[in-house]
PDB file of N, CA and C in Angstrom:
ATOM      1  N   MET A  17      -7.617  14.380  -4.246  1.00 47.00           N
ATOM      2  CA  MET A  17      -6.881  13.074  -4.286  1.00 47.00           C
ATOM      3  C   MET A  17      -5.353  13.317  -4.255  1.00 47.00           C
ATOM      4  N   ASP A  18      -4.758  12.452  -3.514  1.00 51.00           N
ATOM      5  CA  ASP A  18      -3.313  12.605  -3.401  1.00 51.00           C
ATOM      6  C   ASP A  18      -2.518  12.351  -4.893  1.00 51.00           C
ATOM      7  N   GLU A  19      -1.612  13.285  -5.068  1.00 54.00           N
ATOM      8  CA  GLU A  19      -0.969  13.313  -6.345  1.00 54.00           C
ATOM      9  C   GLU A  19      -0.433  11.947  -6.633  1.00 54.00           C
ATOM     10  N   ASN A  20       0.194  11.271  -5.753  1.00 53.00           N
ATOM     11  CA  ASN A  20       0.880   9.969  -5.920  1.00 53.00           C
ATOM     12  C   ASN A  20      -0.197   8.843  -6.164  1.00 53.00           C
ATOM     13  N   LEU A  21      -1.142   8.941  -5.542  1.00 51.00           N
ATOM     14  CA  LEU A  21      -2.338   7.974  -5.842  1.00 51.00           C
ATOM     15  C   LEU A  21      -2.892   8.209  -7.150  1.00 51.00           C
ATOM     16  N   ALA A  22      -2.969   9.386  -7.630  1.00 48.00           N
ATOM     17  CA  ALA A  22      -3.562   9.764  -8.886  1.00 48.00           C
ATOM     18  C   ALA A  22      -2.798   9.040 -10.015  1.00 48.00           C
ATOM     19  N   LYS A  23      -1.605   8.946  -9.770  1.00 60.00           N
ATOM     20  CA  LYS A  23      -0.682   8.341 -10.901  1.00 60.00           C
ATOM     21  C   LYS A  23      -0.849   6.815 -10.943  1.00 60.00           C
ATOM     22  N   VAL A  24      -1.449   6.306  -9.816  1.00 66.00           N
ATOM     23  CA  VAL A  24      -1.736   4.850  -9.846  1.00 66.00           C
ATOM     24  C   VAL A  24      -3.066   4.510 -10.389  1.00 66.00           C
ATOM     25  N   ASP A  25      -3.254   3.657 -11.393  1.00 71.00           N
ATOM     26  CA  ASP A  25      -4.577   3.246 -12.071  1.00 71.00           C
ATOM     27  C   ASP A  25      -5.349   2.725 -10.789  1.00 71.00           C
ATOM     28  N   PRO A  26      -6.582   3.268 -10.552  1.00 76.00           N
ATOM     29  CA  PRO A  26      -7.498   2.879  -9.550  1.00 76.00           C
ATOM     30  C   PRO A  26      -7.938   1.509  -9.748  1.00 76.00           C
ATOM     31  N   LYS A  27      -8.021   0.955 -11.012  1.00 83.00           N
ATOM     32  CA  LYS A  27      -8.382  -0.377 -11.283  1.00 83.00           C
ATOM     33  C   LYS A  27      -7.221  -1.451 -10.792  1.00 83.00           C
ATOM     34  N   LEU A  28      -5.995  -0.941 -10.788  1.00 80.00           N
ATOM     35  CA  LEU A  28      -4.807  -1.699 -10.337  1.00 80.00           C
ATOM     36  C   LEU A  28      -4.923  -1.798  -8.793  1.00 80.00           C
ATOM     37  N   LEU A  29      -5.359  -0.717  -8.107  1.00 80.00           N
ATOM     38  CA  LEU A  29      -5.332  -0.686  -6.849  1.00 80.00           C
ATOM     39  C   LEU A  29      -6.518  -1.617  -6.324  1.00 80.00           C
ATOM     40  N   ASP A  30      -7.645  -1.855  -7.028  1.00 86.00           N
ATOM     41  CA  ASP A  30      -8.594  -2.842  -6.645  1.00 86.00           C
ATOM     42  C   ASP A  30      -8.031  -4.215  -6.777  1.00 86.00           C
ATOM     43  N   LEU A  31      -7.099  -4.500  -7.607  1.00 91.00           N
ATOM     44  CA  LEU A  31      -6.579  -5.884  -7.868  1.00 91.00           C
ATOM     45  C   LEU A  31      -5.358  -6.303  -6.980  1.00 91.00           C
ATOM     46  N   LEU A  32      -4.649  -5.113  -6.353  1.00 93.00           N
ATOM     47  CA  LEU A  32      -3.556  -5.567  -5.478  1.00 93.00           C
ATOM     48  C   LEU A  32      -4.027  -6.095  -4.246  1.00 93.00           C
ATOM     49  N   VAL A  33      -3.261  -7.094  -3.699  1.00 95.00           N
ATOM     50  CA  VAL A  33      -3.593  -7.758  -2.337  1.00 95.00           C
ATOM     51  C   VAL A  33      -2.229  -7.708  -1.803  1.00 95.00           C
ATOM     52  N   CYS A  34      -2.204  -8.031  -0.412  1.00 96.00           N
ATOM     53  CA  CYS A  34      -0.916  -8.049   0.276  1.00 96.00           C
ATOM     54  C   CYS A  34      -0.151  -9.314  -0.116  1.00 96.00           C
ATOM     55  N   PRO A  35       1.080  -9.350  -0.623  1.00 96.00           N
ATOM     56  CA  PRO A  35       1.730 -10.484  -0.899  1.00 96.00           C
ATOM     57  C   PRO A  35       1.946 -11.563   0.099  1.00 96.00           C
ATOM     58  N   LEU A  36       1.805 -11.085   1.338  1.00 94.00           N
ATOM     59  CA  LEU A  36       2.137 -11.971   2.553  1.00 94.00           C
ATOM     60  C   LEU A  36       0.772 -12.757   2.938  1.00 94.00           C
ATOM     61  N   GLY A  37      -0.289 -11.866   3.132  1.00 91.00           N
ATOM     62  CA  GLY A  37      -1.544 -12.372   3.635  1.00 91.00           C
ATOM     63  C   GLY A  37      -2.557 -12.591   2.622  1.00 91.00           C
ATOM     64  N   LYS A  38      -2.338 -12.137   1.239  1.00 95.00           N
ATOM     65  CA  LYS A  38      -3.266 -12.179   0.231  1.00 95.00           C
ATOM     66  C   LYS A  38      -4.726 -11.538   0.595  1.00 95.00           C
ATOM     67  N   THR A  39      -4.698 -10.500   1.382  1.00 94.00           N
ATOM     68  CA  THR A  39      -5.698  -9.737   1.835  1.00 94.00           C
ATOM     69  C   THR A  39      -5.887  -8.413   1.108  1.00 94.00           C
ATOM     70  N   ARG A  40      -7.009  -7.691   1.157  1.00 92.00           N
ATOM     71  CA  ARG A  40      -7.164  -6.489   0.393  1.00 92.00           C
ATOM     72  C   ARG A  40      -6.372  -5.418   1.186  1.00 92.00           C
ATOM     73  N   LEU A  41      -5.932  -4.486   0.440  1.00 93.00           N
ATOM     74  CA  LEU A  41      -5.072  -3.191   0.970  1.00 93.00           C
ATOM     75  C   LEU A  41      -6.090  -2.116   1.107  1.00 93.00           C
ATOM     76  N   VAL A  42      -5.562  -1.228   2.087  1.00 90.00           N
ATOM     77  CA  VAL A  42      -6.293   0.064   2.359  1.00 90.00           C
ATOM     78  C   VAL A  42      -5.349   1.260   2.258  1.00 90.00           C
ATOM     79  N   TYR A  43      -5.668   2.297   1.309  1.00 88.00           N
ATOM     80  CA  TYR A  43      -4.819   3.314   1.070  1.00 88.00           C
ATOM     81  C   TYR A  43      -4.785   4.255   2.197  1.00 88.00           C
ATOM     82  N   SER A  44      -3.568   4.631   2.744  1.00 89.00           N
ATOM     83  CA  SER A  44      -3.477   5.702   3.744  1.00 89.00           C
ATOM     84  C   SER A  44      -3.051   6.950   3.085  1.00 89.00           C
ATOM     85  N   ARG A  45      -3.911   7.875   3.149  1.00 85.00           N
ATOM     86  CA  ARG A  45      -3.469   9.204   2.625  1.00 85.00           C
ATOM     87  C   ARG A  45      -2.440  10.033   3.542  1.00 85.00           C
ATOM     88  N   GLU A  46      -2.565   9.686   4.712  1.00 90.00           N
ATOM     89  CA  GLU A  46      -1.564  10.422   5.539  1.00 90.00           C
ATOM     90  C   GLU A  46      -0.137   9.982   5.455  1.00 90.00           C
ATOM     91  N   THR A  47       0.136   8.739   5.125  1.00 91.00           N
ATOM     92  CA  THR A  47       1.475   8.194   4.938  1.00 91.00           C
ATOM     93  C   THR A  47       1.796   7.715   3.519  1.00 91.00           C
ATOM     94  N   ASN A  48       0.746   7.944   2.705  1.00 91.00           N
ATOM     95  CA  ASN A  48       1.006   7.555   1.257  1.00 91.00           C
ATOM     96  C   ASN A  48       1.377   6.076   1.144  1.00 91.00           C
ATOM     97  N   GLU A  49       0.704   5.206   1.756  1.00 93.00           N
ATOM     98  CA  GLU A  49       1.059   3.721   1.807  1.00 93.00           C
ATOM     99  C   GLU A  49      -0.186   2.960   1.584  1.00 93.00           C
ATOM    100  N   LEU A  50       0.015   1.760   1.172  1.00 94.00           N
ATOM    101  CA  LEU A  50      -1.057   0.763   1.241  1.00 94.00           C
ATOM    102  C   LEU A  50      -0.878  -0.242   2.399  1.00 94.00           C
ATOM    103  N   ILE A  51      -1.950  -0.305   3.129  1.00 95.00           N
ATOM    104  CA  ILE A  51      -1.764  -0.847   4.531  1.00 95.00           C
ATOM    105  C   ILE A  51      -2.580  -2.291   4.448  1.00 95.00           C
ATOM    106  N   SER A  52      -1.805  -3.233   4.947  1.00 96.00           N
ATOM    107  CA  SER A  52      -2.417  -4.557   5.126  1.00 96.00           C
ATOM    108  C   SER A  52      -2.705  -4.694   6.584  1.00 96.00           C
ATOM    109  N   GLU A  53      -3.887  -4.690   6.943  1.00 95.00           N
ATOM    110  CA  GLU A  53      -4.420  -4.607   8.419  1.00 95.00           C
ATOM    111  C   GLU A  53      -4.053  -5.980   8.889  1.00 95.00           C
ATOM    112  N   THR A  54      -4.174  -7.124   8.113  1.00 95.00           N
ATOM    113  CA  THR A  54      -4.019  -8.472   8.476  1.00 95.00           C
ATOM    114  C   THR A  54      -2.576  -8.719   8.910  1.00 95.00           C
ATOM    115  N   ALA A  55      -1.740  -8.412   7.924  1.00 97.00           N
ATOM    116  CA  ALA A  55      -0.251  -8.590   8.098  1.00 97.00           C
ATOM    117  C   ALA A  55       0.507  -7.666   8.832  1.00 97.00           C
ATOM    118  N   ARG A  56      -0.163  -6.523   9.204  1.00 97.00           N
ATOM    119  CA  ARG A  56       0.423  -5.475   9.863  1.00 97.00           C
ATOM    120  C   ARG A  56       1.599  -4.884   9.336  1.00 97.00           C
ATOM    121  N   LEU A  57       1.414  -4.592   7.836  1.00 98.00           N
ATOM    122  CA  LEU A  57       2.372  -4.082   7.010  1.00 98.00           C
ATOM    123  C   LEU A  57       1.946  -2.860   6.311  1.00 98.00           C
ATOM    124  N   ALA A  58       2.955  -1.977   6.068  1.00 97.00           N
ATOM    125  CA  ALA A  58       2.428  -0.844   5.154  1.00 97.00           C
ATOM    126  C   ALA A  58       3.500  -0.794   3.875  1.00 97.00           C
ATOM    127  N   TYR A  59       2.847  -0.841   2.744  1.00 97.00           N
ATOM    128  CA  TYR A  59       3.741  -1.000   1.589  1.00 97.00           C
ATOM    129  C   TYR A  59       3.779   0.540   0.911  1.00 97.00           C
ATOM    130  N   PRO A  60       4.893   1.120   0.785  1.00 96.00           N
ATOM    131  CA  PRO A  60       5.110   2.469   0.208  1.00 96.00           C
ATOM    132  C   PRO A  60       4.625   2.628  -1.239  1.00 96.00           C
ATOM    133  N   ILE A  61       4.234   3.876  -1.505  1.00 92.00           N
ATOM    134  CA  ILE A  61       3.946   4.179  -2.832  1.00 92.00           C
ATOM    135  C   ILE A  61       5.026   5.268  -3.278  1.00 92.00           C
ATOM    136  N   ARG A  62       5.853   5.003  -4.291  1.00 91.00           N
ATOM    137  CA  ARG A  62       7.073   5.770  -4.718  1.00 91.00           C
ATOM    138  C   ARG A  62       6.828   6.164  -6.172  1.00 91.00           C
ATOM    139  N   ASP A  63       6.690   7.464  -6.367  1.00 87.00           N
ATOM    140  CA  ASP A  63       6.481   8.026  -7.717  1.00 87.00           C
ATOM    141  C   ASP A  63       5.205   7.339  -8.370  1.00 87.00           C
ATOM    142  N   GLY A  64       4.223   7.069  -7.612  1.00 84.00           N
ATOM    143  CA  GLY A  64       3.001   6.552  -8.022  1.00 84.00           C
ATOM    144  C   GLY A  64       2.915   5.232  -8.278  1.00 84.00           C
ATOM    145  N   ILE A  65       4.009   4.416  -7.833  1.00 88.00           N
ATOM    146  CA  ILE A  65       4.058   2.938  -7.966  1.00 88.00           C
ATOM    147  C   ILE A  65       4.029   2.243  -6.649  1.00 88.00           C
ATOM    148  N   PRO A  66       3.140   1.423  -6.381  1.00 92.00           N
ATOM    149  CA  PRO A  66       3.130   0.632  -5.182  1.00 92.00           C
ATOM    150  C   PRO A  66       4.320  -0.188  -5.036  1.00 92.00           C
ATOM    151  N   ILE A  67       5.007  -0.251  -4.139  1.00 95.00           N
ATOM    152  CA  ILE A  67       6.260  -1.258  -3.858  1.00 95.00           C
ATOM    153  C   ILE A  67       5.646  -2.354  -2.973  1.00 95.00           C
ATOM    154  N   MET A  68       5.471  -3.377  -3.807  1.00 96.00           N
ATOM    155  CA  MET A  68       4.671  -4.602  -3.079  1.00 96.00           C
ATOM    156  C   MET A  68       5.718  -5.702  -2.778  1.00 96.00           C
ATOM    157  N   LEU A  69       6.716  -5.284  -2.067  1.00 97.00           N
ATOM    158  CA  LEU A  69       7.799  -6.287  -1.572  1.00 97.00           C
ATOM    159  C   LEU A  69       7.643  -6.312  -0.105  1.00 97.00           C
ATOM    160  N   VAL A  70       7.572  -7.444   0.488  1.00 97.00           N
ATOM    161  CA  VAL A  70       7.420  -7.511   1.935  1.00 97.00           C
ATOM    162  C   VAL A  70       8.829  -6.870   2.578  1.00 97.00           C
ATOM    163  N   SER A  71       9.988  -7.087   1.823  1.00 97.00           N
ATOM    164  CA  SER A  71      11.220  -6.565   2.321  1.00 97.00           C
ATOM    165  C   SER A  71      11.307  -5.053   2.395  1.00 97.00           C
ATOM    166  N   GLU A  72      10.331  -4.489   1.661  1.00 97.00           N
ATOM    167  CA  GLU A  72      10.312  -2.957   1.461  1.00 97.00           C
ATOM    168  C   GLU A  72       9.263  -2.316   2.397  1.00 97.00           C
ATOM    169  N   ALA A  73       8.318  -3.256   3.036  1.00 98.00           N
ATOM    170  CA  ALA A  73       7.191  -2.879   3.770  1.00 98.00           C
ATOM    171  C   ALA A  73       7.732  -2.418   5.240  1.00 98.00           C
ATOM    172  N   ARG A  74       6.815  -1.550   5.670  1.00 97.00           N
ATOM    173  CA  ARG A  74       7.151  -1.016   7.138  1.00 97.00           C
ATOM    174  C   ARG A  74       6.223  -1.772   7.928  1.00 97.00           C
ATOM    175  N   ARG A  75       6.776  -2.297   9.205  1.00 97.00           N
ATOM    176  CA  ARG A  75       5.908  -3.140  10.086  1.00 97.00           C
ATOM    177  C   ARG A  75       5.074  -1.937  10.854  1.00 97.00           C
ATOM    178  N   ILE A  76       3.819  -2.222  11.047  1.00 96.00           N
ATOM    179  CA  ILE A  76       2.917  -1.367  11.881  1.00 96.00           C
ATOM    180  C   ILE A  76       2.980  -1.904  13.161  1.00 96.00           C
ATOM    181  N   GLU A  77       3.315  -0.989  14.083  1.00 92.00           N
ATOM    182  CA  GLU A  77       3.377  -1.235  15.627  1.00 92.00           C
ATOM    183  C   GLU A  77       2.082  -0.731  16.223  1.00 92.00           C
ATOM    184  N   ASP A  78       1.711  -1.303  17.345  1.00 74.00           N
ATOM    185  CA  ASP A  78       0.446  -0.884  18.065  1.00 74.00           C
ATOM    186  C   ASP A  78       0.729   0.457  18.685  1.00 74.00           C
TER     187      ASP A  78
END
């Protein structure tokens, strides 16, 4: 398991949703981000803390 993800409570990850689309998020081990496939946004995880601000999210391009 990724060390940054290990610092985040798994129960918290089950509760988090995209603040824009209110949909579930998928953890990307490659980029260490929480991905909202519906909103096409990737929220970073910094020091084990998901940054759930749309202004901090990376737009996912095709």
